[in-house]
Coordinates of C-alpha atoms in Angstrom, one line a residue:
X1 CA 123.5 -8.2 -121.3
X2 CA 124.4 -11.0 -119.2
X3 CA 126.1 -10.1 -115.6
X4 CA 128.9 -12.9 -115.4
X5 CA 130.5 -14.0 -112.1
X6 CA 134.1 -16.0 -112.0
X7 CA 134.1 -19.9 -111.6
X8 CA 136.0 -21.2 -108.6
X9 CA 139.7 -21.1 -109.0
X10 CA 140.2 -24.5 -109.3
X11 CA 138.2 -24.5 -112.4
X12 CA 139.5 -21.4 -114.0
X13 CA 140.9 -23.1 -117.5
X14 CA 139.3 -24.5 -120.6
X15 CA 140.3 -28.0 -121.3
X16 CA 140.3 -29.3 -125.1
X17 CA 138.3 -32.4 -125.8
X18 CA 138.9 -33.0 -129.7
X19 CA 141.2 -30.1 -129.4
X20 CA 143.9 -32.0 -128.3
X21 CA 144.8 -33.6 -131.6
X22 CA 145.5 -29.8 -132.7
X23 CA 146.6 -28.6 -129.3
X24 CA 147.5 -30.3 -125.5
X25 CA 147.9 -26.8 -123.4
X26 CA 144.8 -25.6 -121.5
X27 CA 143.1 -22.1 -121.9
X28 CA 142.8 -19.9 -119.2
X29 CA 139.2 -19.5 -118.8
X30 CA 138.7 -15.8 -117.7
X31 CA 142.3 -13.8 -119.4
X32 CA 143.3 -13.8 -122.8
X33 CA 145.6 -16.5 -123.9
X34 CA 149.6 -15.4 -124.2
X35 CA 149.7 -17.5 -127.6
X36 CA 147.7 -18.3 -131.2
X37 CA 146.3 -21.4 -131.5
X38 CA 145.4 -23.1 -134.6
X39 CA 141.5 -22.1 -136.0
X40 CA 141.2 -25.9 -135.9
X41 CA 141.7 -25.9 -132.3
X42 CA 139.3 -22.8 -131.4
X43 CA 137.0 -23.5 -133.3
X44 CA 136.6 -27.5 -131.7
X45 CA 136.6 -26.2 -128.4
X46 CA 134.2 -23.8 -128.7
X47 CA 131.9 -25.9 -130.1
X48 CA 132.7 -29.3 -127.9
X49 CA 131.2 -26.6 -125.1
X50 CA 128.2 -25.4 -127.0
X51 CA 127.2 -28.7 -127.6
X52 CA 125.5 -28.5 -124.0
X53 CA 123.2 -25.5 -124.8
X54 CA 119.6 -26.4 -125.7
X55 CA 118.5 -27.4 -128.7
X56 CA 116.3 -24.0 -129.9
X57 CA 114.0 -25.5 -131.7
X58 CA 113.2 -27.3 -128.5
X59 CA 112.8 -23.9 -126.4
X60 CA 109.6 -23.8 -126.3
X61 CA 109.7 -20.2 -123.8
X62 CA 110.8 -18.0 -126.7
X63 CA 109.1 -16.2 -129.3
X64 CA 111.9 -16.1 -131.3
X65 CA 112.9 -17.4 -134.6
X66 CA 114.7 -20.6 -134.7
X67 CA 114.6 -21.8 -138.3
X68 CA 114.9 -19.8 -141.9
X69 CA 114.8 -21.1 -145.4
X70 CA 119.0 -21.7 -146.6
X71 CA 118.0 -19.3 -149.3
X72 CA 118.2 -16.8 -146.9
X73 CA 121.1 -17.8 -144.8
X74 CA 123.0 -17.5 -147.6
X75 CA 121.8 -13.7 -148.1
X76 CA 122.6 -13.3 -143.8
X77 CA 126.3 -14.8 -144.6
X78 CA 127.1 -12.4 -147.6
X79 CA 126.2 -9.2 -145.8
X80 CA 127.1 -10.0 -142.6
X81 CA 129.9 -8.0 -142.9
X82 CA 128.1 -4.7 -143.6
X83 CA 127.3 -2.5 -141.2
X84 CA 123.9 -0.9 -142.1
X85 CA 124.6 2.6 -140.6
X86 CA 126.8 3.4 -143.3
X87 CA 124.2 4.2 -145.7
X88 CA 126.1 6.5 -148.1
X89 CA 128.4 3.2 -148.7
X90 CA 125.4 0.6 -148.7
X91 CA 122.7 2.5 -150.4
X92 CA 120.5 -0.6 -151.7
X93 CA 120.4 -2.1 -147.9
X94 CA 119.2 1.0 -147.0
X95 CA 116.7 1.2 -149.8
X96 CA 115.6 -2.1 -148.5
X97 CA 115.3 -1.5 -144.9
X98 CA 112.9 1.7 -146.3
X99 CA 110.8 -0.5 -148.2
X100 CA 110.4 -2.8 -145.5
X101 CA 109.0 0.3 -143.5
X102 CA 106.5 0.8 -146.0
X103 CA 105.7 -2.5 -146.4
X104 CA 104.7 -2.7 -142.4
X105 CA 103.5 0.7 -142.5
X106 CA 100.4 -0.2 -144.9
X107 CA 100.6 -3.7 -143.1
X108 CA 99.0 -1.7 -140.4
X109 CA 97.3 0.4 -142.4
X110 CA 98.4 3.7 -142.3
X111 CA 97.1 6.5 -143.6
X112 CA 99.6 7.2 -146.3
X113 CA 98.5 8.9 -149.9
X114 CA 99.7 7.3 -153.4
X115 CA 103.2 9.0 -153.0
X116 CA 103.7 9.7 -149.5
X117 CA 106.7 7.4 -147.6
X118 CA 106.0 5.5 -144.6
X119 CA 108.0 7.2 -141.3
X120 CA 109.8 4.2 -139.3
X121 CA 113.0 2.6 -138.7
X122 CA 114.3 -0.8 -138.0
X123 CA 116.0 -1.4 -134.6
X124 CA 117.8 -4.2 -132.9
X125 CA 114.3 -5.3 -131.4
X126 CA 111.1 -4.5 -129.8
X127 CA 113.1 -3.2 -126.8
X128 CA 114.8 -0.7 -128.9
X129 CA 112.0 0.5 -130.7
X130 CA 109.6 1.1 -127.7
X131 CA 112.7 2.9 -126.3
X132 CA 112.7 4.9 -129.5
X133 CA 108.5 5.3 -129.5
X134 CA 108.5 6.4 -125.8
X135 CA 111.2 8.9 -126.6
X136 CA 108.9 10.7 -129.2
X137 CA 106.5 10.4 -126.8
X138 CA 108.1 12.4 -124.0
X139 CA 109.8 14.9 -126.2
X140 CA 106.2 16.0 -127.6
X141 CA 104.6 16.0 -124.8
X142 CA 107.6 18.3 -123.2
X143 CA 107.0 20.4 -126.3
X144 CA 103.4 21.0 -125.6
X145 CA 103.3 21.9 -121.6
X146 CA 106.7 23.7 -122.1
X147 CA 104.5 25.9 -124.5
X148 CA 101.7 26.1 -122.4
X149 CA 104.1 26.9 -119.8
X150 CA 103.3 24.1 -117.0
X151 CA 106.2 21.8 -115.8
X152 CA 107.6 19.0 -117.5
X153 CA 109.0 17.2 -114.8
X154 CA 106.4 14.3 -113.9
X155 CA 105.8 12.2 -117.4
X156 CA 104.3 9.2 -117.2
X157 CA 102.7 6.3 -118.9
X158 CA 100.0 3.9 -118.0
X159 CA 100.3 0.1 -119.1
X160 CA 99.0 -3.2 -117.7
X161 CA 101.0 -5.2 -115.2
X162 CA 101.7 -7.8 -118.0
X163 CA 103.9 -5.7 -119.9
X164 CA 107.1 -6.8 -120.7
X165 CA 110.3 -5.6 -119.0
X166 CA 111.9 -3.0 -121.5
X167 CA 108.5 -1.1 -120.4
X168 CA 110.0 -0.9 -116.9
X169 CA 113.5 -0.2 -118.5
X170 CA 112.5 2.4 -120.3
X171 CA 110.7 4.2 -117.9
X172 CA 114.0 3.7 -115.2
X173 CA 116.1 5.1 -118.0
X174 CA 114.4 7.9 -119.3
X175 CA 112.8 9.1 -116.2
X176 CA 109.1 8.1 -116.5
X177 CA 106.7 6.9 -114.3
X178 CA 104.9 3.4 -115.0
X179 CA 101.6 3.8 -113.9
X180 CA 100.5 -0.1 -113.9
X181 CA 97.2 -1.5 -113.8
X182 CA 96.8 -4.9 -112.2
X183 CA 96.0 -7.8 -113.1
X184 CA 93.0 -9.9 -111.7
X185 CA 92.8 -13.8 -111.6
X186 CA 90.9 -15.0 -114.8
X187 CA 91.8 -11.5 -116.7
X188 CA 95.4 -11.4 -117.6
X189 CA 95.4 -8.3 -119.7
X190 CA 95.0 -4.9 -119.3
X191 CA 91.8 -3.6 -119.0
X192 CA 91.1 -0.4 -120.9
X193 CA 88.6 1.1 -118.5
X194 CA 91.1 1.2 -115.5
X195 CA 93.9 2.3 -117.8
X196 CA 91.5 5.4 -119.0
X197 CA 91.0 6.1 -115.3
X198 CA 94.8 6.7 -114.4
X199 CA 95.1 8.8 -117.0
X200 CA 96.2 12.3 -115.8
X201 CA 97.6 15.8 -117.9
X202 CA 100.9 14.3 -117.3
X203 CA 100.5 11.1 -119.4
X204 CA 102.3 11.0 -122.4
X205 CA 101.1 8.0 -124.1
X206 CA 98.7 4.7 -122.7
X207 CA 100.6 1.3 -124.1
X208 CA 98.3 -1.4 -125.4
X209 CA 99.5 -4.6 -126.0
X210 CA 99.1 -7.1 -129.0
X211 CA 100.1 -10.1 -127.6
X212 CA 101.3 -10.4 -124.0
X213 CA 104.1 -12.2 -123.4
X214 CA 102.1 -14.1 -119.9
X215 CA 99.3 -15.9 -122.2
X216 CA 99.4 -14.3 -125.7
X217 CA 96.1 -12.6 -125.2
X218 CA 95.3 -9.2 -127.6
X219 CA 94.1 -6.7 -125.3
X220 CA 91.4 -4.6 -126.7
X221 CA 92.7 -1.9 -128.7
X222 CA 89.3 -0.3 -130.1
X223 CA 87.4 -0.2 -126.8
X224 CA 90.7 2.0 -125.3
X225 CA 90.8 4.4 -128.1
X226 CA 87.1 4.8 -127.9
X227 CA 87.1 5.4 -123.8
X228 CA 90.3 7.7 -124.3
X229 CA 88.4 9.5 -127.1
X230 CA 85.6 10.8 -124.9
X231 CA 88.4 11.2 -122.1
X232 CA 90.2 13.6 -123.7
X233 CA 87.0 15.2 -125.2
X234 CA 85.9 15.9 -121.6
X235 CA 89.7 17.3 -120.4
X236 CA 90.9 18.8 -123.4
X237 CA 94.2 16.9 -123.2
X238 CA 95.6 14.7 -126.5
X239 CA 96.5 11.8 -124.8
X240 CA 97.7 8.9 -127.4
X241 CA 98.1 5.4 -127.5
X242 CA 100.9 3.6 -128.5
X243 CA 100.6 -0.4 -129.7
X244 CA 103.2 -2.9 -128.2
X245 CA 102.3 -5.2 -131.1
X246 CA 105.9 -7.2 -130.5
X247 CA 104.5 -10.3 -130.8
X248 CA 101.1 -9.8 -132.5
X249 CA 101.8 -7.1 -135.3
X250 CA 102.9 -10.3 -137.9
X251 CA 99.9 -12.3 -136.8
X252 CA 96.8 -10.3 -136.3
X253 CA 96.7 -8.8 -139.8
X254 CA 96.8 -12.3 -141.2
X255 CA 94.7 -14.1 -138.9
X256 CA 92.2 -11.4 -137.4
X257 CA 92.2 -8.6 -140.4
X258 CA 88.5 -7.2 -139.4
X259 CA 90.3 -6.7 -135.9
X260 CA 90.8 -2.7 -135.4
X261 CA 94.0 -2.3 -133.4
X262 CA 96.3 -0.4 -135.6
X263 CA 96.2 3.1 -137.6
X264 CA 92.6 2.5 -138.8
X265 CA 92.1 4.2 -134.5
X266 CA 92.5 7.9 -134.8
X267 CA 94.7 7.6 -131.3
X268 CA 97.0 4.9 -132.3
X269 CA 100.4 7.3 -133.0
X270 CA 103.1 4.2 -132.9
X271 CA 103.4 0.9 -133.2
X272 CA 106.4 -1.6 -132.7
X273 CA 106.8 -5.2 -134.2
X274 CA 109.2 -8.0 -133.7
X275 CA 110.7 -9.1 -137.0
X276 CA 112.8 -11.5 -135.4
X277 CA 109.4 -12.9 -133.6
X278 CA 106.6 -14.3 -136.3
X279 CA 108.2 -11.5 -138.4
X280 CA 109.8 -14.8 -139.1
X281 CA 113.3 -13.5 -139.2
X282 CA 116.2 -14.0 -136.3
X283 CA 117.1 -12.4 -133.7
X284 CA 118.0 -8.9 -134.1
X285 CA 115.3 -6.7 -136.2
X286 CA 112.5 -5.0 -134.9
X287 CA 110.7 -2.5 -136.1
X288 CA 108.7 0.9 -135.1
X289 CA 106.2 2.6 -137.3
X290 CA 104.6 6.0 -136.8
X291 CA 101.8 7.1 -138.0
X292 CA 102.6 10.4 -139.9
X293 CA 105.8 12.6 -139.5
X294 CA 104.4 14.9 -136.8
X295 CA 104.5 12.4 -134.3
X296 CA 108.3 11.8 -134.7
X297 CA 109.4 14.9 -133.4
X298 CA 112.2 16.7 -135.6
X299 CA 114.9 17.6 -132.7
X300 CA 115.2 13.2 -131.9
X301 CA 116.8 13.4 -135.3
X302 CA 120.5 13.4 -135.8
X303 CA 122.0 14.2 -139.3
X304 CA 125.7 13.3 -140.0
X305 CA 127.8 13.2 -142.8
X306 CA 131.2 11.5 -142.1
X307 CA 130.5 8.5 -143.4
X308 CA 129.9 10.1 -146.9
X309 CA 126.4 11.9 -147.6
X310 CA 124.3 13.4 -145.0
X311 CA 122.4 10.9 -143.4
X312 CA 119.6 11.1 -140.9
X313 CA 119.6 8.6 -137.9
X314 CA 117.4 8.2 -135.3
X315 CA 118.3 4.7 -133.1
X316 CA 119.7 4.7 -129.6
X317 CA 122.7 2.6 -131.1
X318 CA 125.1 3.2 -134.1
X319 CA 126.7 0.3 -135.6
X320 CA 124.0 -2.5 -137.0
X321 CA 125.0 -5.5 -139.2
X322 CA 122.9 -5.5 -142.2
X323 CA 121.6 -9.2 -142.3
X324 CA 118.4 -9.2 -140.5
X325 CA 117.1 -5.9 -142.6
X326 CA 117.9 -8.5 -145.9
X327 CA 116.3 -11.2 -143.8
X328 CA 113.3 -9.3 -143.4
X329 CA 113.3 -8.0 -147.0
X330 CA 113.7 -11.7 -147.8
X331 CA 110.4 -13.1 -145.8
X332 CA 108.1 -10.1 -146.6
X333 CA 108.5 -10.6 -150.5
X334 CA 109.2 -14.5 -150.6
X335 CA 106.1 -15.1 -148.4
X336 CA 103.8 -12.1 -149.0
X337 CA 100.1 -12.1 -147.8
X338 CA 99.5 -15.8 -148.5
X339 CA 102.5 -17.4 -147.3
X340 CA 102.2 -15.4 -144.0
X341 CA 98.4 -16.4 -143.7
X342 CA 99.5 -19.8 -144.1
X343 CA 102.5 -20.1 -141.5
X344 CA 100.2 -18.4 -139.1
X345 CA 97.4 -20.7 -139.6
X346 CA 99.4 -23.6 -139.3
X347 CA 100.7 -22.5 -135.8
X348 CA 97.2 -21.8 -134.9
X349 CA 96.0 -25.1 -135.8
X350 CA 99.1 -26.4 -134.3
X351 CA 98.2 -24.6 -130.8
X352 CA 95.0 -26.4 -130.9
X353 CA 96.2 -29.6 -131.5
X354 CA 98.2 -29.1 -128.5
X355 CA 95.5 -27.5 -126.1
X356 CA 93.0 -30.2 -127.2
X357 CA 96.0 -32.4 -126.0
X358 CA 96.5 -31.3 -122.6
X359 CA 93.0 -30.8 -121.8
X360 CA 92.1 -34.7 -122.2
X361 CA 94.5 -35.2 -119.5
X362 CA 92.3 -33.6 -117.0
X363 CA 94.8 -32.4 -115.0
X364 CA 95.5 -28.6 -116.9
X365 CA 93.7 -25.4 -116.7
X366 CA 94.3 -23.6 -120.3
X367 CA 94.9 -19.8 -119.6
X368 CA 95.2 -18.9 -122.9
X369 CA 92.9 -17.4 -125.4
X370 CA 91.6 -19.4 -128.8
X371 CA 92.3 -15.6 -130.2
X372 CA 96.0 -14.1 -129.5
X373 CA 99.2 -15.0 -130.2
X374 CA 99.6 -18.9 -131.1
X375 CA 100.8 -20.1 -128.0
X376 CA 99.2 -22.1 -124.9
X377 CA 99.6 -21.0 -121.1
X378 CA 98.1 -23.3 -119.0
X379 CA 98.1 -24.7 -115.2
X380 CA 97.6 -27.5 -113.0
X381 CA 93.9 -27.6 -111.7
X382 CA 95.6 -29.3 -108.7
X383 CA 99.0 -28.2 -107.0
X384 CA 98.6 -29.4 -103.9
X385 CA 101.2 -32.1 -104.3
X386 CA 103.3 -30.4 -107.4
X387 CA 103.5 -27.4 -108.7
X388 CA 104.2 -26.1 -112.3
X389 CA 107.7 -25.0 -111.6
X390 CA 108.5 -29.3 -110.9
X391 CA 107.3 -30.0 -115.0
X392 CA 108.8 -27.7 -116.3
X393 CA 112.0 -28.9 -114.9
X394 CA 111.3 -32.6 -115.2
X395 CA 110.5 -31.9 -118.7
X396 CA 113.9 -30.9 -119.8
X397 CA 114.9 -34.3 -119.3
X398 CA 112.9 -34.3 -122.7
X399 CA 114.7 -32.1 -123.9
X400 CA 111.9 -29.7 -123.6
X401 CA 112.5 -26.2 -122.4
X402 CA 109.1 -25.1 -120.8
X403 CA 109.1 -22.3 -118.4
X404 CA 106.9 -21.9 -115.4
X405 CA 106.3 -18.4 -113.9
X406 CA 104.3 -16.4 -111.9
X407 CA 101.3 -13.7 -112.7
X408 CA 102.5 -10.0 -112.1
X409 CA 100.6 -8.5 -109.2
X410 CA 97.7 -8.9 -108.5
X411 CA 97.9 -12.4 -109.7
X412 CA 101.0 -13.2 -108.8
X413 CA 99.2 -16.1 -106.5
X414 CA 98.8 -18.1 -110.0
X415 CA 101.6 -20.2 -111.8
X416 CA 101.6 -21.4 -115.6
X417 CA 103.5 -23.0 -117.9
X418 CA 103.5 -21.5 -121.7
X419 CA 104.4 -23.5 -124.9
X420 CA 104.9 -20.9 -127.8
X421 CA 103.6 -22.5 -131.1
X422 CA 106.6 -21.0 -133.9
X423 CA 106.4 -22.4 -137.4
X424 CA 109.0 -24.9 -136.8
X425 CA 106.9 -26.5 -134.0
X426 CA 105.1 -29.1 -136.1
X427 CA 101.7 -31.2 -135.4
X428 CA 104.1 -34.7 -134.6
X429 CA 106.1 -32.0 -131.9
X430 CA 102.7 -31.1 -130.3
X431 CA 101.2 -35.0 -130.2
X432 CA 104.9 -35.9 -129.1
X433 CA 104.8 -32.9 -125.9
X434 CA 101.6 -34.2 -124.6
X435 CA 103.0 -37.6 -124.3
X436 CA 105.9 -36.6 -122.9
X437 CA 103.8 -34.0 -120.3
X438 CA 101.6 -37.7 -119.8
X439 CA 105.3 -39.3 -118.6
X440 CA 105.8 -36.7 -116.7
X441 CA 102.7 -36.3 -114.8
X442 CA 103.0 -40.1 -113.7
X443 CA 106.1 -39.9 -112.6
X444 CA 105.3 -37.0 -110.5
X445 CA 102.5 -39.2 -109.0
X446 CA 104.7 -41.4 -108.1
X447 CA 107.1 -39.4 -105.8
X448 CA 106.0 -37.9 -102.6
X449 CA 103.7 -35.1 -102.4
X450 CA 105.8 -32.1 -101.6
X451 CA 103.2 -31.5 -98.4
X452 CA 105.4 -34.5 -97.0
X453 CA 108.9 -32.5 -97.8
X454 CA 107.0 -29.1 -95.9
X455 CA 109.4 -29.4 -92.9
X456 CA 112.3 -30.6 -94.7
X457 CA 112.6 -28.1 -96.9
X458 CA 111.8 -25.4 -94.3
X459 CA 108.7 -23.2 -95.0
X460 CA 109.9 -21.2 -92.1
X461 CA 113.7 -20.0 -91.2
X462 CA 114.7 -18.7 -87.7
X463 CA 117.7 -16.0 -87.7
X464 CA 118.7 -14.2 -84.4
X465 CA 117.7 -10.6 -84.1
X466 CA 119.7 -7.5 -82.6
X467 CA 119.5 -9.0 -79.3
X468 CA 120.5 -12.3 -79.7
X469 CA 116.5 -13.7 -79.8
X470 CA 115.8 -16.2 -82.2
X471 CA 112.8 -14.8 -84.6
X472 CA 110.9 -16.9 -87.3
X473 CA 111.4 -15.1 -90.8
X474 CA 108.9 -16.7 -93.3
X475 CA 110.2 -17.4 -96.9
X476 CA 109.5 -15.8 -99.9
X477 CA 107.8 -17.5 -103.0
X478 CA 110.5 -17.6 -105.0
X479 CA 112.4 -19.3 -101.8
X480 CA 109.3 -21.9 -101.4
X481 CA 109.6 -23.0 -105.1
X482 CA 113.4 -23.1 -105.1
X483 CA 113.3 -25.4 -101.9
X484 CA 110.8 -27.8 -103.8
X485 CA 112.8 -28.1 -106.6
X486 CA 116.0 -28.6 -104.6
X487 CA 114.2 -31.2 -102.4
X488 CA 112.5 -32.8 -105.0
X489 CA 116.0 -33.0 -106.9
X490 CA 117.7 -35.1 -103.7
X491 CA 115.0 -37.1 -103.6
X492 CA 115.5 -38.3 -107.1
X493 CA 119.1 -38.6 -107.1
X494 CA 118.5 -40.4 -103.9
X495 CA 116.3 -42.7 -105.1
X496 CA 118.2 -43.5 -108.3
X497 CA 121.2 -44.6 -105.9
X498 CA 119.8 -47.4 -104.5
X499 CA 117.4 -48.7 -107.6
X500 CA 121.0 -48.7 -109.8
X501 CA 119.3 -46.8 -112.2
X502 CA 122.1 -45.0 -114.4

C-alpha cells in the first residue's frame, strides 16, 4: 500500500502529450472524469507518464523478477482473467498450484512417504505466507498452554534485527512480541546462540533467515536447531523454528545442496519462499510449506462451498488471479533441477565478476558473503568526504537504481550499498556498473568534501523552548544524510549554471 498525498492545486489535472490527437480536454488528476474518452487516448497518456519510472531491469535494490521467457507471458495473459479461489470452476489451476506445493515441499526435503501430499499454499508473497506461518504458530502454541492451563496472553517470537519488515507487521497485527537480537558490526546476521538465550515458555517459534535482505548472508540454520534441541531438552518446552527462506529457498538447494537448513532439522516446522524472487516468476506468488499436517492447525481452516464444491482455504485474502501459480508451474517444469542450477550459477559468477570489480578500485569494503544470496553489499572504506547515500544517488543519472541504507541496531552506525545479481543482470551489466561506479567516484572527488558544507547544511538547529530560550536540538541521521544530499544537489546545479553545461 502506498499512502498518497494531493499535488498542489495548481497542478491538479493530467495534460495529454500524444493524447491530444485523440483528445484536447485535460483530466482531472484526483476525481473521476465526467466523460469517456477514447482507449486511444487513455491508454497514451498513461503511458506518456510511465515512461518516467525506472527501467526494472535497471533496479538493482529488488529481488524481484524483471524478465520471463514470452512463452510464459503468453500463459500470464490467457488466465489473467481467472481468479484462482474459485477452485470448483478452475480445477486444473488448482491441481497446478498443488503440484507446485509438492514440488517445493520435496525441494526442501520433507519428510513425505510414496503417497502422502505435501501441506502448503501459495500466497500473494513472502509477507503473506509468514503472516499465514506465524498464525499456525500462535494458534498451537495457544492450544498447548490453554491445555496446560497457563495464560496465553504474552506470545512472542525471537528473530535477528535484519529481518525484514512484514516480521514487524506481523507481530503489530497479530499481537506478538518481536524479541530482536542485534546486530554487531562485522556480523550482520542473527546469531543462533543469543536467539537460543531469549528464548522463554512463551515463544512460539525462533525465525531463521535464508538470505537477509541487508547483505544476502544464510544464517546458520543447523547450529540453531542443534542449540534449541538441548534447550528444550533441558526445559521441557517444544520450541520450533521457522525458515524465512524468501530469498534463499530457490537458491540454496541448487547451489549449496549439502547445506542443512530445511526439513532434514527435526525443529524446522515451516518454511516460506518467494516465487516471484529467484523463484524466477513475477511479482505476486509466494509460497509457505509445512512440514506435516499437525503443524497447520485444523481450526485456521475455512471450508466454503458457494462457489460450487466445498473448498478449503486458508490465506488472509480471497480473490487471487491465477497467472503467477501457471508462472510458477511454468518455471519449475521448463527449467527443473538443471536449469535452476544453471541460472543460479550464472548469478553467482555474475556477483563475482562484480565484487572482483569494485574491489580493484580500492575504495569499497565488500559486506557480503561469497555464500548467500547472489548479491553484493558493500561500503566505502572512506566516508569522510562522501558517503554512500551521495552514489547511490549520482548513480541514477546512469540509470542505475542502487540503494544506500543503514544497519538495524546495533549497527546502524554502518552504511552500504547492495546490487542484487537477478538472471537478467548479465556479465557486460556488471563490467558496465563498475565503470560507471569508477565515473562516479571521480566526480565525487572532484566536488567539495561535505566536511566543507558541515555549517551550511546545519549539523545543529536552534528552536526556542517554553520560555522563549533558544536551545540547540541536534539532528537526526536520517536529517544529516538528507542535508548532504540536498547540499550536494545545489552545489551541482549551481555549478552547472555557470560552466553552461546543459
Amino acid at each position: 500500500m502506498v499512502l498518497s498525498h494531493a499535488a498542489s492545486e495548481s497542478d491538479v489535472f493530467v495534460h495529454s502529450t500524444f493524447a491530444s490527437r485523440y483528445v484536447r480536454t485535460s483530466l482531472p488528476r484526483f476525481k473521476m472524469p465526467e466523460n469517456s474518452i477514447p482507449k486511444e487516448a487513455a491508454y497514451q497518456i498513461i503511458n506518456d507518464e510511465l515512461m518516467l519510472d525506472g527501467n526494472p531491469r535497471l533496479n538493482l535494490a529488488s529481488f524481484v523478477t524483471t524478465w520471463m521467457e514470452p512463452e510464459c507471458d503468453k500463459l500470464i495473459m490467457s488466465s489473467i482473467n481467472k481468479n484462482y479461489v474459485d477452485m470448483d470452476e478452475y480445477p486444473v489451476t488448482t491441481e497446478l498450484q498443488n503440484r507446485c506445493v509438492n514440488m517445493i515441499a520435496h525441494l526442501f526435503n520433507a519428510p513425505l512417504g510414496e503417497t502422502e501430499t505435501a501441506v502448503g499454499v501459495g500466497t500473494v508473497g513472502s509477507s503473506e505466507a509468514i503472516m499465514l506461518a506465524g498464525l499456525a504458530f500462535k494458534r498451537k502454541w495457544q492450544n498447548k498452554r490453554k491445555a496446560e492451563g497457563k495464560p496465553v496472553d504474552k506470545p512472542n517470537i525471537v528473530t535477528g534485527a535484519n529481518v525484514q519488515v512484514c516480521w514487524e507487521k506481523f507481530a503489530r497485527y497479530f499481537e506478538v512480541e518481536l524479541k530482536e537480537v542485534k546486530l554487531s558490526e562485522g556480523y550482520y546476521v542473527m546469531d543462533p546462540q543469543q536467539a537460543v538465550d531469549m528464548v522463554d515458555e512463551n515463544t512460539i517459534c525462533v525465525a531463521a533467515i535464508l538470505g537477509s535482505t541487508l547483505n544476502g548472508e544464510f544464517e546458520d540454520v543447523k547450529l540453531l536447531n542443534d542449540l534449541l534441541v538441548e534447550k528444550n531438552k533441558e526445559t521441557g518446552w517444544d520450541t520450533p523454528i521457522h525458515v524465512d527462506a524468501a530469498s534463499g529457498g530457490f537458491i540454496a538447494p541448487f547451489l549449496y545442496p549439502e547445506l542443512e537448513w530445511d526439513f532434514r532439522l527435526p525443529l524446522v516446522k515451516s518454511i516460506n519462499v518467494s516465487g516471484h524472487k529467484y523463484g524466477l516468476v513475477y511479482a505476486g506468488i509466494g509460497w509457505v510449506i509445512w512440514r506435516n499436517k499437525e503443524d497447520l492447525p485444523e481450526e485456521l481452516i475455512f471450508h466454503i462451498n458457494y462457489l460450487g464444491a466445498d473448498q478449503p482455504t486458508f490465506t488472509l485474502n480471497f480473490s487471487k488471479g491465477s497467472s503467477q501459480v501457471i508462472a510458477q508451474y511454468y518455471q519449475l517444469i521448463r527449467l527443473g533441477h538443471e536449469g535452476y542450477t544453471n541460472v543460479m550459477e550464472n548469478c553467482r559468477e555474475n556477483m563475482i565478476v562484480l565484487r572482483k570489480g569494485l574491489e580493484k578500485t580500492e575504495r569499497f569494503n565488500i559486506v557480503s558473503k561469497d555464500e548467500g544470496v547472489p548479491l553484493v553489499a558493500f561500503s566505502l572504506k572512506d566516508s569522510s568526504s562522501h558517503t554512500e547515500f551521495e552514489i547511490s544517488d549520482m548513480l541514477r543519472r546512469y540509470g542505475w537504481i542502487v540503494p544506500a541504507y543503514t544497519m538495524p541496531p546495533n549497527a546502524q552506525h554502518i552504511t552500504v550499498l547492495r546490487v542484487v545479481i537477478r538472471e537478467d543482470f548479465s556479465r557486460t551489466l556488471a563490467e558496465r556498473l563498475v565503470i560507471d561506479i569508477e565515473k562516479v567516484m571521480r566526480e565525487l572527488d572532484e566536488l567539495p568534501s561535505r566536511v566543507i558544507h558541515k555549517i551550511s547544511l546545519g549539523q545543529e538547529k536552534s528552536e526556542a523552548n517554553s520560555d522563549n530560550v533558544m536551545v540547540t536540538v541536534k539532528k537526526s541521521d536520517v536529517e544529516k544524510q538528507r542535508d548532504i544530499i540536498i547540499g550536494w544537489k545545489k552545489f551541482v546545479a549551481d555549478r552547472k549554471k555557470t560552466s553552461g553545461i546543459c
